[in-house]
């Protein structure tokens, strides 16, 4: 193995943005260790680009597996240069509709799984004083929508610890990138998503309407996963990567609307909010 080859560990490469990223990384000459949950998926991934794509069985919800899988990867390849926490899913439902079990499962997959993988990889990157951690968040990790509150919460939490991580590792040679995709043509809004079992008629025109809209454009989203993957690679390759990388015009516009709304809110209530000193 030549030193110029970087080792990427990408979770959730069976499809969607994770698969597209794995393909683009391998085509560019780097090595990809991709996590999957089924043996037949693992075998298919290894045939994707033989000698460049290597599959490992891992369910990010089973945190007892994570340390051993990471240690095995480092033992085999010598290091992990780039960790991409991509595995996750969307949960639709108004806040009142979502059960505690559904909420906890969302947080396990979208927050605790990436947290555990990040913690497992950090000692190896620290020792080498080099590395990049890419957190696949969402435009929904920066601003909320009705019907996606628990998905929002999981991605807000991911972004919160990742911001702190970037400050903690800035002097250790470890970069952090939070990727915030808008609508990409993947199965995220279709088969990969889950919907709360409970339905409450009072939320039909708010949470329910948005859920139907999102599910309605599954397979017709405006953005190309391959182009999104190449944007991520460009950011990872840059000398000064961004902390946040929104992907797609829709994500950029959504984030700007949120920033404008926050500024207007702070300005309009500043006199009241600031009048708190002794």
Short mmCIF file of C-alpha atoms in Angstrom, two decimals:
data_model
loop_
_atom_site.label_atom_id
_atom_site.label_comp_id
_atom_site.label_asym_id
_atom_site.label_seq_id
_atom_site.Cartn_x
_atom_site.Cartn_y
_atom_site.Cartn_z
CA UNK A 1 0.00 0.00 0.00
CA UNK A 2 1.42 3.36 -1.02
CA UNK A 3 1.42 6.11 1.55
CA UNK A 4 -0.43 8.44 -0.80
CA UNK A 5 -3.51 6.24 -0.52
CA UNK A 6 -5.79 7.45 2.22
CA UNK A 7 -7.98 5.12 4.22
CA UNK A 8 -11.62 6.13 4.48
CA UNK A 9 -14.09 4.50 6.89
CA UNK A 10 -17.63 5.24 5.71
CA UNK A 11 -20.71 3.94 7.52
CA UNK A 12 -23.88 3.01 5.65
CA UNK A 13 -22.60 2.35 2.12
CA UNK A 14 -25.42 0.10 0.90
CA UNK A 15 -26.97 3.00 -1.01
CA UNK A 16 -27.62 6.72 -1.16
CA UNK A 17 -24.99 9.33 -0.44
CA UNK A 18 -22.79 6.82 1.41
CA UNK A 19 -22.59 4.52 -1.61
CA UNK A 20 -21.98 7.42 -3.98
CA UNK A 21 -19.20 8.75 -1.75
CA UNK A 22 -17.57 5.33 -1.49
CA UNK A 23 -17.61 4.96 -5.28
CA UNK A 24 -16.12 8.40 -5.88
CA UNK A 25 -13.43 7.94 -3.21
CA UNK A 26 -12.39 4.55 -4.58
CA UNK A 27 -12.40 5.82 -8.17
CA UNK A 28 -10.06 8.61 -7.08
CA UNK A 29 -7.56 6.03 -5.83
CA UNK A 30 -8.17 5.92 -2.08
CA UNK A 31 -9.24 2.88 -0.07
CA UNK A 32 -12.72 2.63 1.40
CA UNK A 33 -13.76 0.52 4.36
CA UNK A 34 -17.54 0.57 4.19
CA UNK A 35 -19.91 -0.64 6.88
CA UNK A 36 -22.99 -2.66 6.00
CA UNK A 37 -25.48 -4.71 7.99
CA UNK A 38 -25.86 -7.81 5.78
CA UNK A 39 -23.33 -10.30 4.46
CA UNK A 40 -24.67 -10.17 0.91
CA UNK A 41 -24.28 -6.38 0.98
CA UNK A 42 -20.71 -6.74 2.20
CA UNK A 43 -19.83 -9.16 -0.61
CA UNK A 44 -21.36 -6.90 -3.25
CA UNK A 45 -19.48 -3.87 -1.90
CA UNK A 46 -16.13 -5.65 -2.10
CA UNK A 47 -16.81 -6.35 -5.79
CA UNK A 48 -17.57 -2.68 -6.45
CA UNK A 49 -13.91 -1.81 -7.05
CA UNK A 50 -11.76 -4.79 -5.99
CA UNK A 51 -8.68 -3.81 -4.03
CA UNK A 52 -10.19 -0.44 -3.16
CA UNK A 53 -13.53 -1.24 -1.51
CA UNK A 54 -13.62 -3.42 1.60
CA UNK A 55 -16.83 -4.20 3.46
CA UNK A 56 -17.27 -4.75 7.18
CA UNK A 57 -20.38 -5.91 8.98
CA UNK A 58 -21.52 -3.30 11.49
CA UNK A 59 -24.80 -2.09 12.93
CA UNK A 60 -24.05 1.34 14.38
CA UNK A 61 -26.79 0.74 16.97
CA UNK A 62 -24.68 -2.06 18.47
CA UNK A 63 -22.01 0.01 20.17
CA UNK A 64 -20.32 -3.12 21.54
CA UNK A 65 -19.17 -3.88 17.96
CA UNK A 66 -17.76 -0.49 17.16
CA UNK A 67 -14.42 -0.57 19.01
CA UNK A 68 -13.48 -4.01 17.69
CA UNK A 69 -14.43 -3.12 14.10
CA UNK A 70 -12.34 0.06 14.24
CA UNK A 71 -9.39 -1.76 15.85
CA UNK A 72 -9.55 -4.49 13.19
CA UNK A 73 -9.58 -1.87 10.44
CA UNK A 74 -6.55 -0.08 11.88
CA UNK A 75 -4.73 -3.39 12.33
CA UNK A 76 -5.38 -4.32 8.70
CA UNK A 77 -4.78 -0.98 6.99
CA UNK A 78 -2.51 0.80 9.47
CA UNK A 79 -4.72 3.82 10.06
CA UNK A 80 -7.99 5.55 9.35
CA UNK A 81 -7.44 8.90 7.67
CA UNK A 82 -11.06 9.92 7.14
CA UNK A 83 -14.11 8.82 9.13
CA UNK A 84 -17.50 9.51 7.54
CA UNK A 85 -20.47 9.02 9.85
CA UNK A 86 -23.14 8.57 7.21
CA UNK A 87 -25.45 5.81 8.49
CA UNK A 88 -28.79 7.15 9.61
CA UNK A 89 -32.47 7.45 8.73
CA UNK A 90 -35.34 9.92 8.80
CA UNK A 91 -38.24 9.67 11.26
CA UNK A 92 -41.48 11.42 10.34
CA UNK A 93 -44.12 12.40 12.85
CA UNK A 94 -45.31 15.32 14.95
CA UNK A 95 -43.69 15.60 18.38
CA UNK A 96 -46.85 14.38 20.11
CA UNK A 97 -47.15 11.43 17.73
CA UNK A 98 -43.64 10.03 18.26
CA UNK A 99 -43.33 7.38 20.97
CA UNK A 100 -40.40 7.34 23.38
CA UNK A 101 -39.18 4.10 21.82
CA UNK A 102 -39.26 5.62 18.32
CA UNK A 103 -37.47 8.73 19.62
CA UNK A 104 -34.76 6.72 21.38
CA UNK A 105 -34.16 4.57 18.30
CA UNK A 106 -33.74 7.72 16.20
CA UNK A 107 -31.18 9.11 18.63
CA UNK A 108 -29.35 5.76 18.87
CA UNK A 109 -28.78 5.60 15.12
CA UNK A 110 -28.30 9.25 14.23
CA UNK A 111 -26.49 10.48 17.34
CA UNK A 112 -25.07 7.78 19.62
CA UNK A 113 -23.76 5.66 16.73
CA UNK A 114 -21.71 8.54 15.24
CA UNK A 115 -20.60 9.56 18.73
CA UNK A 116 -19.30 6.06 19.50
CA UNK A 117 -17.49 5.80 16.15
CA UNK A 118 -15.96 9.24 16.57
CA UNK A 119 -14.69 8.30 20.04
CA UNK A 120 -13.28 5.01 18.73
CA UNK A 121 -11.35 6.66 15.88
CA UNK A 122 -10.05 9.71 17.74
CA UNK A 123 -7.18 8.00 19.64
CA UNK A 124 -5.69 6.73 16.37
CA UNK A 125 -5.96 10.14 14.70
CA UNK A 126 -4.54 11.84 17.79
CA UNK A 127 -1.52 9.55 17.82
CA UNK A 128 -0.78 10.38 14.18
CA UNK A 129 -1.77 14.05 14.60
CA UNK A 130 -3.74 13.79 11.41
CA UNK A 131 -7.24 12.95 10.28
CA UNK A 132 -10.62 14.22 9.18
CA UNK A 133 -14.04 13.41 10.64
CA UNK A 134 -17.00 14.02 8.36
CA UNK A 135 -20.43 14.08 9.96
CA UNK A 136 -23.31 13.65 7.53
CA UNK A 137 -25.96 15.87 9.04
CA UNK A 138 -28.72 17.58 7.03
CA UNK A 139 -30.19 20.98 6.35
CA UNK A 140 -32.60 19.67 9.02
CA UNK A 141 -29.67 19.71 11.44
CA UNK A 142 -29.63 23.49 11.23
CA UNK A 143 -33.30 24.39 10.98
CA UNK A 144 -36.48 22.53 11.93
CA UNK A 145 -39.66 21.59 10.09
CA UNK A 146 -43.02 20.34 11.36
CA UNK A 147 -43.21 16.57 11.24
CA UNK A 148 -39.46 16.07 11.57
CA UNK A 149 -38.84 17.19 15.14
CA UNK A 150 -37.06 14.05 16.35
CA UNK A 151 -35.00 13.83 13.17
CA UNK A 152 -34.15 17.50 13.70
CA UNK A 153 -33.20 16.75 17.31
CA UNK A 154 -30.87 13.92 16.32
CA UNK A 155 -29.06 16.04 13.75
CA UNK A 156 -28.96 19.14 15.98
CA UNK A 157 -27.30 16.92 18.61
CA UNK A 158 -24.82 15.59 16.05
CA UNK A 159 -23.93 19.12 15.01
CA UNK A 160 -23.63 20.30 18.61
CA UNK A 161 -21.00 17.77 19.64
CA UNK A 162 -19.23 18.16 16.30
CA UNK A 163 -18.84 21.92 16.78
CA UNK A 164 -17.25 21.27 20.16
CA UNK A 165 -15.10 18.50 18.67
CA UNK A 166 -13.76 20.88 16.03
CA UNK A 167 -12.61 23.25 18.80
CA UNK A 168 -11.08 20.42 20.82
CA UNK A 169 -9.12 18.91 17.94
CA UNK A 170 -8.06 22.08 16.10
CA UNK A 171 -4.53 21.88 17.56
CA UNK A 172 -4.28 18.10 17.15
CA UNK A 173 -4.22 17.97 13.37
CA UNK A 174 -7.78 16.62 13.17
CA UNK A 175 -10.35 18.40 11.01
CA UNK A 176 -14.14 18.21 11.40
CA UNK A 177 -16.64 18.80 8.58
CA UNK A 178 -20.41 18.87 9.11
CA UNK A 179 -22.17 18.10 5.83
CA UNK A 180 -25.74 19.45 5.51
CA UNK A 181 -27.42 18.02 2.40
CA UNK A 182 -30.73 19.22 1.06
CA UNK A 183 -32.92 16.89 -1.05
CA UNK A 184 -30.79 14.34 -2.91
CA UNK A 185 -32.09 11.56 -5.11
CA UNK A 186 -31.69 8.72 -2.63
CA UNK A 187 -34.11 6.45 -0.75
CA UNK A 188 -33.94 8.67 2.37
CA UNK A 189 -37.51 9.94 1.87
CA UNK A 190 -38.72 6.54 0.73
CA UNK A 191 -37.87 3.03 1.90
CA UNK A 192 -35.12 4.20 4.28
CA UNK A 193 -37.41 6.42 6.33
CA UNK A 194 -39.75 5.55 9.20
CA UNK A 195 -43.04 7.10 10.27
CA UNK A 196 -44.48 7.31 13.76
CA UNK A 197 -47.15 4.68 14.33
CA UNK A 198 -49.49 7.10 16.11
CA UNK A 199 -51.51 9.54 13.99
CA UNK A 200 -53.30 12.57 15.43
CA UNK A 201 -55.74 14.39 13.13
CA UNK A 202 -54.90 17.79 14.62
CA UNK A 203 -51.48 17.68 12.94
CA UNK A 204 -52.69 16.68 9.48
CA UNK A 205 -52.28 20.18 8.03
CA UNK A 206 -48.81 20.76 9.52
CA UNK A 207 -46.64 17.73 10.25
CA UNK A 208 -48.77 15.46 8.09
CA UNK A 209 -48.75 17.78 5.10
CA UNK A 210 -44.97 18.18 5.09
CA UNK A 211 -44.46 14.43 5.49
CA UNK A 212 -46.65 13.74 2.45
CA UNK A 213 -44.82 16.39 0.44
CA UNK A 214 -41.40 14.95 1.25
CA UNK A 215 -42.46 11.37 0.58
CA UNK A 216 -44.15 12.53 -2.62
CA UNK A 217 -40.89 13.61 -4.23
CA UNK A 218 -38.97 10.44 -3.29
CA UNK A 219 -37.02 9.47 -6.40
CA UNK A 220 -37.48 12.92 -7.93
CA UNK A 221 -35.23 15.01 -5.70
CA UNK A 222 -33.24 17.67 -7.59
CA UNK A 223 -29.71 16.84 -6.45
CA UNK A 224 -27.26 14.18 -7.67
CA UNK A 225 -25.55 12.05 -4.97
CA UNK A 226 -22.42 11.66 -7.11
CA UNK A 227 -21.99 15.44 -7.33
CA UNK A 228 -22.62 15.74 -3.61
CA UNK A 229 -19.96 13.11 -3.00
CA UNK A 230 -17.45 14.98 -5.11
CA UNK A 231 -18.14 18.18 -3.15
CA UNK A 232 -17.39 16.31 0.08
CA UNK A 233 -14.12 14.98 -1.34
CA UNK A 234 -13.13 18.50 -2.42
CA UNK A 235 -13.75 19.76 1.13
CA UNK A 236 -11.76 16.91 2.69
CA UNK A 237 -8.88 17.57 0.29
CA UNK A 238 -8.75 21.30 1.01
CA UNK A 239 -6.13 22.81 3.30
CA UNK A 240 -8.79 24.73 5.21
CA UNK A 241 -12.00 22.71 5.05
CA UNK A 242 -15.25 24.34 6.15
CA UNK A 243 -16.83 23.43 9.46
CA UNK A 244 -20.17 23.35 7.63
CA UNK A 245 -20.75 22.23 4.06
CA UNK A 246 -24.38 22.65 2.93
CA UNK A 247 -25.06 20.63 -0.21
CA UNK A 248 -27.50 21.82 -2.84
CA UNK A 249 -29.12 25.20 -3.45
CA UNK A 250 -32.09 24.23 -1.28
CA UNK A 251 -29.87 23.65 1.75
CA UNK A 252 -28.00 26.91 1.23
CA UNK A 253 -31.27 28.84 0.98
CA UNK A 254 -32.75 27.11 4.04
CA UNK A 255 -29.71 27.91 6.16
CA UNK A 256 -29.71 31.55 5.05
CA UNK A 257 -33.42 31.86 5.93
CA UNK A 258 -32.70 30.47 9.39
CA UNK A 259 -29.79 32.86 9.95
CA UNK A 260 -31.94 35.81 8.87
CA UNK A 261 -34.79 34.71 11.12
CA UNK A 262 -32.50 34.36 14.15
CA UNK A 263 -30.93 37.76 13.57
CA UNK A 264 -34.35 39.40 13.24
CA UNK A 265 -35.57 37.67 16.40
CA UNK A 266 -32.51 38.75 18.43
CA UNK A 267 -32.69 42.33 17.15
CA UNK A 268 -36.40 42.74 17.85
CA UNK A 269 -36.11 41.54 21.46
CA UNK A 270 -32.61 42.82 22.24
CA UNK A 271 -33.73 45.60 24.61
CA UNK A 272 -35.76 43.21 26.75
CA UNK A 273 -33.26 40.33 26.57
CA UNK A 274 -30.21 42.46 27.43
CA UNK A 275 -31.76 44.23 30.43
CA UNK A 276 -30.66 41.59 32.96
CA UNK A 277 -27.55 43.02 34.64
CA UNK A 278 -27.37 43.82 38.39
#
